Amino acid sequence: MRRTYRSGYLTSTWLAVISIALWIGLLVGSVRGASGRQDTARVFSSHTGLVFNYVKAAQAEAFETAMVRVSEALAVSEVLERRLQGASWKLYRVDEPIDGDVVLYVSILSPVVPGADYWVPGILNEAFPTQVQGFYDTYVGAFAAGQVLVSLDPVDVP
């Protein structure tokens, strides 16, 4: 059965979904941050992955510079898996800062490379082993509240 929707309805539905996802991200991020445990593996178990990066507004430019280096590293890697990661990795910035002068960056990884590790310091270390400490310090120093990873699977809607 084919359904017809008004564009305003779809727009408001998508805005609601994104808003809910952001609030879930904030909640999960605060719970994960409170545990004190820091996982380094960034492997997704689904077709699409999201990474919510909560960055200090004053460090947004430094974060973006680090992510440019990640993109460069993936693009020129001799490892096919890494080049595929780079081709499917898109980074977005939310225009308005959120509470506490934090800028939200969302990475959309679609399709995810099965079994690939998306841990940024590991990628930087592979490509720039002699410079990795400086990149790592810049990258980690940019975070206000860490990251939240979400694995997404498509839902078939008849």
PDB file of C-alpha atoms in Angstrom:
ATOM      1  CA  MET A   1       0.000   0.000   0.000  1.00  0.00           C
ATOM      2  CA  ARG A   2       1.358   3.394  -0.965  1.00  0.00           C
ATOM      3  CA  ARG A   3       1.088   6.276   1.479  1.00  0.00           C
ATOM      4  CA  THR A   4       1.144   9.965   0.736  1.00  0.00           C
ATOM      5  CA  TYR A   5       2.558  12.401   3.295  1.00  0.00           C
ATOM      6  CA  ARG A   6       2.604  16.135   3.507  1.00  0.00           C
ATOM      7  CA  SER A   7       6.138  17.540   3.460  1.00  0.00           C
ATOM      8  CA  GLY A   8       5.512  19.512   6.664  1.00  0.00           C
ATOM      9  CA  TYR A   9       4.559  16.311   8.457  1.00  0.00           C
ATOM     10  CA  LEU A  10       7.750  14.567   7.318  1.00  0.00           C
ATOM     11  CA  THR A  11       9.889  17.535   8.292  1.00  0.00           C
ATOM     12  CA  SER A  12       8.406  17.732  11.777  1.00  0.00           C
ATOM     13  CA  THR A  13       8.693  13.952  12.175  1.00  0.00           C
ATOM     14  CA  TRP A  14      12.391  14.015  11.259  1.00  0.00           C
ATOM     15  CA  LEU A  15      13.013  16.944  13.590  1.00  0.00           C
ATOM     16  CA  ALA A  16      11.325  15.025  16.401  1.00  0.00           C
ATOM     17  CA  VAL A  17      13.426  11.912  15.690  1.00  0.00           C
ATOM     18  CA  ILE A  18      16.652  13.936  15.638  1.00  0.00           C
ATOM     19  CA  SER A  19      15.683  15.740  18.855  1.00  0.00           C
ATOM     20  CA  ILE A  20      14.981  12.447  20.605  1.00  0.00           C
ATOM     21  CA  ALA A  21      18.296  11.036  19.357  1.00  0.00           C
ATOM     22  CA  LEU A  22      20.163  14.062  20.700  1.00  0.00           C
ATOM     23  CA  TRP A  23      18.533  13.758  24.123  1.00  0.00           C
ATOM     24  CA  ILE A  24      19.287  10.037  24.229  1.00  0.00           C
ATOM     25  CA  GLY A  25      22.861  10.867  23.292  1.00  0.00           C
ATOM     26  CA  LEU A  26      23.109  13.402  26.095  1.00  0.00           C
ATOM     27  CA  LEU A  27      21.629  10.961  28.598  1.00  0.00           C
ATOM     28  CA  VAL A  28      23.816   8.029  27.544  1.00  0.00           C
ATOM     29  CA  GLY A  29      26.848  10.314  27.429  1.00  0.00           C
ATOM     30  CA  SER A  30      26.288  11.500  30.969  1.00  0.00           C
ATOM     31  CA  VAL A  31      25.798   7.941  32.227  1.00  0.00           C
ATOM     32  CA  ARG A  32      28.858   6.646  30.361  1.00  0.00           C
ATOM     33  CA  GLY A  33      30.936   9.599  31.577  1.00  0.00           C
ATOM     34  CA  ALA A  34      29.961   8.864  35.165  1.00  0.00           C
ATOM     35  CA  SER A  35      31.180   5.273  34.986  1.00  0.00           C
ATOM     36  CA  GLY A  36      34.818   6.346  34.624  1.00  0.00           C
ATOM     37  CA  ARG A  37      35.457   3.588  32.082  1.00  0.00           C
ATOM     38  CA  GLN A  38      36.911   4.580  28.710  1.00  0.00           C
ATOM     39  CA  ASP A  39      36.581   2.085  25.884  1.00  0.00           C
ATOM     40  CA  THR A  40      38.980   2.530  23.003  1.00  0.00           C
ATOM     41  CA  ALA A  41      37.414   0.169  20.465  1.00  0.00           C
ATOM     42  CA  ARG A  42      35.034   1.901  18.097  1.00  0.00           C
ATOM     43  CA  VAL A  43      33.548  -1.057  16.212  1.00  0.00           C
ATOM     44  CA  PHE A  44      29.940  -0.977  15.048  1.00  0.00           C
ATOM     45  CA  SER A  45      27.652  -3.998  14.844  1.00  0.00           C
ATOM     46  CA  SER A  46      25.209  -2.618  12.317  1.00  0.00           C
ATOM     47  CA  HIS A  47      24.834  -1.147   8.835  1.00  0.00           C
ATOM     48  CA  THR A  48      25.065   2.475   9.979  1.00  0.00           C
ATOM     49  CA  GLY A  49      26.859   4.093  12.889  1.00  0.00           C
ATOM     50  CA  LEU A  50      26.523   7.462  14.541  1.00  0.00           C
ATOM     51  CA  VAL A  51      29.104   9.111  16.756  1.00  0.00           C
ATOM     52  CA  PHE A  52      28.026  12.120  18.804  1.00  0.00           C
ATOM     53  CA  ASN A  53      31.090  14.233  19.712  1.00  0.00           C
ATOM     54  CA  TYR A  54      30.572  16.859  22.429  1.00  0.00           C
ATOM     55  CA  VAL A  55      33.298  19.458  21.811  1.00  0.00           C
ATOM     56  CA  LYS A  56      34.209  22.628  23.717  1.00  0.00           C
ATOM     57  CA  ALA A  57      33.172  25.593  21.561  1.00  0.00           C
ATOM     58  CA  ALA A  58      36.608  27.168  22.001  1.00  0.00           C
ATOM     59  CA  GLN A  59      38.207  23.959  20.679  1.00  0.00           C
ATOM     60  CA  ALA A  60      35.901  23.411  17.689  1.00  0.00           C
ATOM     61  CA  GLU A  61      38.517  24.524  15.158  1.00  0.00           C
ATOM     62  CA  ALA A  62      41.144  22.218  16.686  1.00  0.00           C
ATOM     63  CA  PHE A  63      38.695  19.307  16.591  1.00  0.00           C
ATOM     64  CA  GLU A  64      37.896  19.981  12.932  1.00  0.00           C
ATOM     65  CA  THR A  65      41.614  20.163  12.112  1.00  0.00           C
ATOM     66  CA  ALA A  66      42.165  16.780  13.761  1.00  0.00           C
ATOM     67  CA  MET A  67      39.260  15.313  11.799  1.00  0.00           C
ATOM     68  CA  VAL A  68      40.741  16.678   8.550  1.00  0.00           C
ATOM     69  CA  ARG A  69      43.909  14.721   9.380  1.00  0.00           C
ATOM     70  CA  VAL A  70      41.801  11.603   9.986  1.00  0.00           C
ATOM     71  CA  SER A  71      40.136  12.073   6.603  1.00  0.00           C
ATOM     72  CA  GLU A  72      43.527  12.490   4.913  1.00  0.00           C
ATOM     73  CA  ALA A  73      44.893   9.402   6.673  1.00  0.00           C
ATOM     74  CA  LEU A  74      41.964   7.254   5.576  1.00  0.00           C
ATOM     75  CA  ALA A  75      42.052   8.528   1.984  1.00  0.00           C
ATOM     76  CA  VAL A  76      45.723   7.673   1.396  1.00  0.00           C
ATOM     77  CA  SER A  77      45.920   4.483   3.456  1.00  0.00           C
ATOM     78  CA  GLU A  78      47.388   1.412   1.814  1.00  0.00           C
ATOM     79  CA  VAL A  79      44.765  -0.653   3.653  1.00  0.00           C
ATOM     80  CA  LEU A  80      41.540  -1.062   1.654  1.00  0.00           C
ATOM     81  CA  GLU A  81      39.440  -1.254   4.840  1.00  0.00           C
ATOM     82  CA  ARG A  82      40.688   2.195   5.885  1.00  0.00           C
ATOM     83  CA  ARG A  83      39.951   3.743   2.467  1.00  0.00           C
ATOM     84  CA  LEU A  84      36.413   2.312   2.631  1.00  0.00           C
ATOM     85  CA  GLN A  85      35.987   3.830   6.087  1.00  0.00           C
ATOM     86  CA  GLY A  86      37.011   7.220   4.742  1.00  0.00           C
ATOM     87  CA  ALA A  87      34.609   6.988   1.819  1.00  0.00           C
ATOM     88  CA  SER A  88      31.615   6.333   4.073  1.00  0.00           C
ATOM     89  CA  TRP A  89      32.450   8.707   6.958  1.00  0.00           C
ATOM     90  CA  LYS A  90      30.635  12.060   6.964  1.00  0.00           C
ATOM     91  CA  LEU A  91      31.042  14.670   9.698  1.00  0.00           C
ATOM     92  CA  TYR A  92      28.363  17.241  10.539  1.00  0.00           C
ATOM     93  CA  ARG A  93      28.321  20.157  12.979  1.00  0.00           C
ATOM     94  CA  VAL A  94      25.165  21.336  14.731  1.00  0.00           C
ATOM     95  CA  ASP A  95      24.929  25.084  14.091  1.00  0.00           C
ATOM     96  CA  GLU A  96      23.817  26.186  17.542  1.00  0.00           C
ATOM     97  CA  PRO A  97      25.951  25.449  20.617  1.00  0.00           C
ATOM     98  CA  ILE A  98      24.190  23.326  23.219  1.00  0.00           C
ATOM     99  CA  ASP A  99      24.193  23.832  26.989  1.00  0.00           C
ATOM    100  CA  GLY A 100      27.516  24.706  28.537  1.00  0.00           C
ATOM    101  CA  ASP A 101      29.044  26.234  25.392  1.00  0.00           C
ATOM    102  CA  VAL A 102      29.413  22.827  23.737  1.00  0.00           C
ATOM    103  CA  VAL A 103      29.337  22.198  19.998  1.00  0.00           C
ATOM    104  CA  LEU A 104      27.867  18.895  18.863  1.00  0.00           C
ATOM    105  CA  TYR A 105      29.506  17.096  15.941  1.00  0.00           C
ATOM    106  CA  VAL A 106      27.819  14.028  14.489  1.00  0.00           C
ATOM    107  CA  SER A 107      29.695  11.477  12.416  1.00  0.00           C
ATOM    108  CA  ILE A 108      27.494   9.398  10.150  1.00  0.00           C
ATOM    109  CA  LEU A 109      29.164   6.182   9.062  1.00  0.00           C
ATOM    110  CA  SER A 110      27.128   4.576   6.312  1.00  0.00           C
ATOM    111  CA  PRO A 111      27.725   1.912   5.391  1.00  0.00           C
ATOM    112  CA  VAL A 112      29.887   0.786   8.286  1.00  0.00           C
ATOM    113  CA  VAL A 113      32.887  -1.315   7.280  1.00  0.00           C
ATOM    114  CA  PRO A 114      32.208  -4.616   9.114  1.00  0.00           C
ATOM    115  CA  GLY A 115      34.721  -5.277  11.879  1.00  0.00           C
ATOM    116  CA  ALA A 116      36.629  -2.029  11.258  1.00  0.00           C
ATOM    117  CA  ASP A 117      37.759   0.022  14.239  1.00  0.00           C
ATOM    118  CA  TYR A 118      36.833   3.712  13.982  1.00  0.00           C
ATOM    119  CA  TRP A 119      38.965   4.794  16.967  1.00  0.00           C
ATOM    120  CA  VAL A 120      40.465   8.133  15.855  1.00  0.00           C
ATOM    121  CA  PRO A 121      43.770   7.941  17.799  1.00  0.00           C
ATOM    122  CA  GLY A 122      44.434   4.508  16.278  1.00  0.00           C
ATOM    123  CA  ILE A 123      43.820   5.823  12.772  1.00  0.00           C
ATOM    124  CA  LEU A 124      46.104   8.807  13.398  1.00  0.00           C
ATOM    125  CA  ASN A 125      48.806   6.552  14.851  1.00  0.00           C
ATOM    126  CA  GLU A 126      48.806   4.337  11.750  1.00  0.00           C
ATOM    127  CA  ALA A 127      49.209   7.292   9.397  1.00  0.00           C
ATOM    128  CA  PHE A 128      51.325   9.700  11.446  1.00  0.00           C
ATOM    129  CA  PRO A 129      53.280   7.680  14.039  1.00  0.00           C
ATOM    130  CA  THR A 130      55.835  10.431  14.722  1.00  0.00           C
ATOM    131  CA  GLN A 131      53.183  13.163  15.091  1.00  0.00           C
ATOM    132  CA  VAL A 132      50.432  11.193  16.797  1.00  0.00           C
ATOM    133  CA  GLN A 133      51.021  12.536  20.324  1.00  0.00           C
ATOM    134  CA  GLY A 134      50.374  16.129  19.244  1.00  0.00           C
ATOM    135  CA  PHE A 135      47.285  15.109  17.259  1.00  0.00           C
ATOM    136  CA  TYR A 136      46.047  13.005  20.166  1.00  0.00           C
ATOM    137  CA  ASP A 137      46.477  15.847  22.676  1.00  0.00           C
ATOM    138  CA  THR A 138      44.611  18.249  20.371  1.00  0.00           C
ATOM    139  CA  TYR A 139      41.826  15.742  19.688  1.00  0.00           C
ATOM    140  CA  VAL A 140      41.277  14.671  23.299  1.00  0.00           C
ATOM    141  CA  GLY A 141      41.645  18.220  24.625  1.00  0.00           C
ATOM    142  CA  ALA A 142      38.747  19.346  22.440  1.00  0.00           C
ATOM    143  CA  PHE A 143      36.149  17.175  24.166  1.00  0.00           C
ATOM    144  CA  ALA A 144      33.700  18.627  26.650  1.00  0.00           C
ATOM    145  CA  ALA A 145      31.736  15.491  27.487  1.00  0.00           C
ATOM    146  CA  GLY A 146      33.173  12.694  25.376  1.00  0.00           C
ATOM    147  CA  GLN A 147      31.434  10.620  22.738  1.00  0.00           C
ATOM    148  CA  VAL A 148      28.342   8.512  22.321  1.00  0.00           C
ATOM    149  CA  LEU A 149      28.299   5.712  19.749  1.00  0.00           C
ATOM    150  CA  VAL A 150      25.050   4.407  18.282  1.00  0.00           C
ATOM    151  CA  SER A 151      24.597   1.448  15.927  1.00  0.00           C
ATOM    152  CA  LEU A 152      21.583   1.702  13.616  1.00  0.00           C
ATOM    153  CA  ASP A 153      19.862  -0.898  11.480  1.00  0.00           C
ATOM    154  CA  PRO A 154      17.369   0.057   8.779  1.00  0.00           C
ATOM    155  CA  VAL A 155      13.724  -0.730   9.409  1.00  0.00           C
ATOM    156  CA  ASP A 156      11.602  -1.893   6.502  1.00  0.00           C
ATOM    157  CA  VAL A 157       8.366   0.035   6.593  1.00  0.00           C
ATOM    158  CA  PRO A 158       5.739  -1.347   4.236  1.00  0.00           C
TER     159      PRO A 158
END
